[in-house]
PDB file of C-alpha atoms in Angstrom:
ATOM      1  CA  MET A   1      13.259  16.522  -2.955  1.00  0.00           C
ATOM      2  CA  LYS A   2      12.256  15.139   0.504  1.00  0.00           C
ATOM      3  CA  ALA A   3       9.740  12.373   0.791  1.00  0.00           C
ATOM      4  CA  GLN A   4       7.649  14.426   2.835  1.00  0.00           C
ATOM      5  CA  ALA A   5       7.044  16.890  -0.028  1.00  0.00           C
ATOM      6  CA  LEU A   6       5.888  14.010  -2.128  1.00  0.00           C
ATOM      7  CA  ILE A   7       3.379  12.464  -0.005  1.00  0.00           C
ATOM      8  CA  GLN A   8       0.544  14.847   0.861  1.00  0.00           C
ATOM      9  CA  LYS A   9      -3.130  14.808   1.633  1.00  0.00           C
ATOM     10  CA  GLY A  10      -4.789  13.267  -1.564  1.00  0.00           C
ATOM     11  CA  THR A  11      -1.739  11.781  -3.189  1.00  0.00           C
ATOM     12  CA  THR A  12      -2.222   8.309  -4.459  1.00  0.00           C
ATOM     13  CA  VAL A  13       0.434   5.935  -3.455  1.00  0.00           C
ATOM     14  CA  CYS A  14       1.125   2.284  -4.252  1.00  0.00           C
ATOM     15  CA  ILE A  15       3.132   0.169  -1.851  1.00  0.00           C
ATOM     16  CA  LEU A  16       4.727  -2.854  -3.235  1.00  0.00           C
ATOM     17  CA  GLY A  17       4.850  -5.401  -0.428  1.00  0.00           C
ATOM     18  CA  LEU A  18       3.304  -5.304   2.983  1.00  0.00           C
ATOM     19  CA  GLY A  19       6.379  -6.585   5.020  1.00  0.00           C
ATOM     20  CA  VAL A  20       7.882  -4.647   7.942  1.00  0.00           C
ATOM     21  CA  THR A  21       8.908  -1.569   5.757  1.00  0.00           C
ATOM     22  CA  GLY A  22       5.681  -1.617   3.683  1.00  0.00           C
ATOM     23  CA  ARG A  23       3.547  -1.499   6.985  1.00  0.00           C
ATOM     24  CA  ALA A  24       5.592   1.421   8.265  1.00  0.00           C
ATOM     25  CA  ALA A  25       5.101   3.158   4.839  1.00  0.00           C
ATOM     26  CA  LEU A  26       1.456   2.435   5.105  1.00  0.00           C
ATOM     27  CA  ARG A  27       1.135   3.907   8.496  1.00  0.00           C
ATOM     28  CA  TYR A  28       3.117   7.154   7.203  1.00  0.00           C
ATOM     29  CA  CYS A  29       1.226   7.628   4.081  1.00  0.00           C
ATOM     30  CA  LEU A  30      -2.126   7.332   5.744  1.00  0.00           C
ATOM     31  CA  ALA A  31      -1.014   9.655   8.409  1.00  0.00           C
ATOM     32  CA  ARG A  32      -0.169  12.186   5.760  1.00  0.00           C
ATOM     33  CA  GLY A  33      -3.666  11.934   4.316  1.00  0.00           C
ATOM     34  CA  ALA A  34      -2.610  10.024   1.198  1.00  0.00           C
ATOM     35  CA  LYS A  35      -4.838   7.490  -0.680  1.00  0.00           C
ATOM     36  CA  VAL A  36      -2.962   4.216  -0.551  1.00  0.00           C
ATOM     37  CA  ARG A  37      -3.009   1.023  -2.568  1.00  0.00           C
ATOM     38  CA  VAL A  38      -0.925  -2.191  -1.496  1.00  0.00           C
ATOM     39  CA  SER A  39       0.282  -4.696  -3.946  1.00  0.00           C
ATOM     40  CA  ASP A  40       1.740  -7.960  -2.486  1.00  0.00           C
ATOM     41  CA  THR A  41       3.039 -11.151  -4.034  1.00  0.00           C
ATOM     42  CA  ARG A  42       1.535 -13.555  -1.418  1.00  0.00           C
ATOM     43  CA  ASP A  43      -1.395 -15.792  -2.609  1.00  0.00           C
ATOM     44  CA  GLU A  44      -4.666 -14.116  -1.723  1.00  0.00           C
ATOM     45  CA  THR A  45      -5.556 -16.534   0.943  1.00  0.00           C
ATOM     46  CA  ARG A  46      -2.497 -16.115   2.983  1.00  0.00           C
ATOM     47  CA  PHE A  47      -2.230 -12.426   2.373  1.00  0.00           C
ATOM     48  CA  LEU A  48      -5.894 -12.044   3.710  1.00  0.00           C
ATOM     49  CA  GLU A  49      -5.170 -14.331   6.693  1.00  0.00           C
ATOM     50  CA  GLU A  50      -1.998 -12.290   7.589  1.00  0.00           C
ATOM     51  CA  GLU A  51      -3.137  -8.756   6.650  1.00  0.00           C
ATOM     52  CA  GLY A  52      -6.833  -8.665   6.028  1.00  0.00           C
ATOM     53  CA  ALA A  53      -7.600  -7.086   9.356  1.00  0.00           C
ATOM     54  CA  LEU A  54      -5.176  -4.281   9.052  1.00  0.00           C
ATOM     55  CA  LEU A  55      -6.363  -3.563   5.487  1.00  0.00           C
ATOM     56  CA  ALA A  56     -10.013  -3.652   6.589  1.00  0.00           C
ATOM     57  CA  GLN A  57      -9.256  -1.253   9.434  1.00  0.00           C
ATOM     58  CA  LYS A  58      -7.512   1.175   7.257  1.00  0.00           C
ATOM     59  CA  SER A  59      -9.844   0.854   4.218  1.00  0.00           C
ATOM     60  CA  VAL A  60      -6.950   0.223   1.815  1.00  0.00           C
ATOM     61  CA  GLU A  61      -7.223  -0.911  -1.713  1.00  0.00           C
ATOM     62  CA  TRP A  62      -5.254  -3.954  -2.347  1.00  0.00           C
ATOM     63  CA  GLU A  63      -4.211  -6.882  -4.786  1.00  0.00           C
ATOM     64  CA  ALA A  64      -2.519 -10.153  -3.941  1.00  0.00           C
ATOM     65  CA  GLY A  65      -0.506 -12.704  -5.836  1.00  0.00           C
ATOM     66  CA  LYS A  66       1.266 -10.206  -8.227  1.00  0.00           C
ATOM     67  CA  HIS A  67       2.350  -6.526  -8.762  1.00  0.00           C
ATOM     68  CA  SER A  68       0.058  -5.800 -11.876  1.00  0.00           C
ATOM     69  CA  PRO A  69       0.767  -2.770 -14.025  1.00  0.00           C
ATOM     70  CA  GLU A  70      -2.887  -1.892 -14.183  1.00  0.00           C
ATOM     71  CA  PHE A  71      -3.090  -1.900 -10.351  1.00  0.00           C
ATOM     72  CA  CYS A  72      -0.318   0.348  -9.904  1.00  0.00           C
ATOM     73  CA  SER A  73      -1.341   2.631 -12.752  1.00  0.00           C
ATOM     74  CA  GLY A  74      -2.605   6.047 -11.835  1.00  0.00           C
ATOM     75  CA  CYS A  75      -0.595   6.234  -8.586  1.00  0.00           C
ATOM     76  CA  GLU A  76       1.531   9.316  -8.212  1.00  0.00           C
ATOM     77  CA  VAL A  77       4.152   7.496  -5.998  1.00  0.00           C
ATOM     78  CA  LEU A  78       5.303   4.072  -6.083  1.00  0.00           C
ATOM     79  CA  LEU A  79       7.156   2.690  -2.838  1.00  0.00           C
ATOM     80  CA  PRO A  80       8.993  -0.578  -3.438  1.00  0.00           C
TER      81      PRO A  80
END
């Protein structure tokens, strides 16, 4: 199955890590109309300093400091 078929409008996606690839995945998923969550292992202060503006602009749900099963549960697609 192609990735395009998996990520559609309304699909809930959890992206693990917001590095170069994670940022590209974020843009792609949002463009497809997905509901996106981002989980990153950076501590919260550093994460918000580096990514806070992007997350606020895109209205993305996020967690920092870990990849918790609770945060990722309920997502239909997990992108490491």
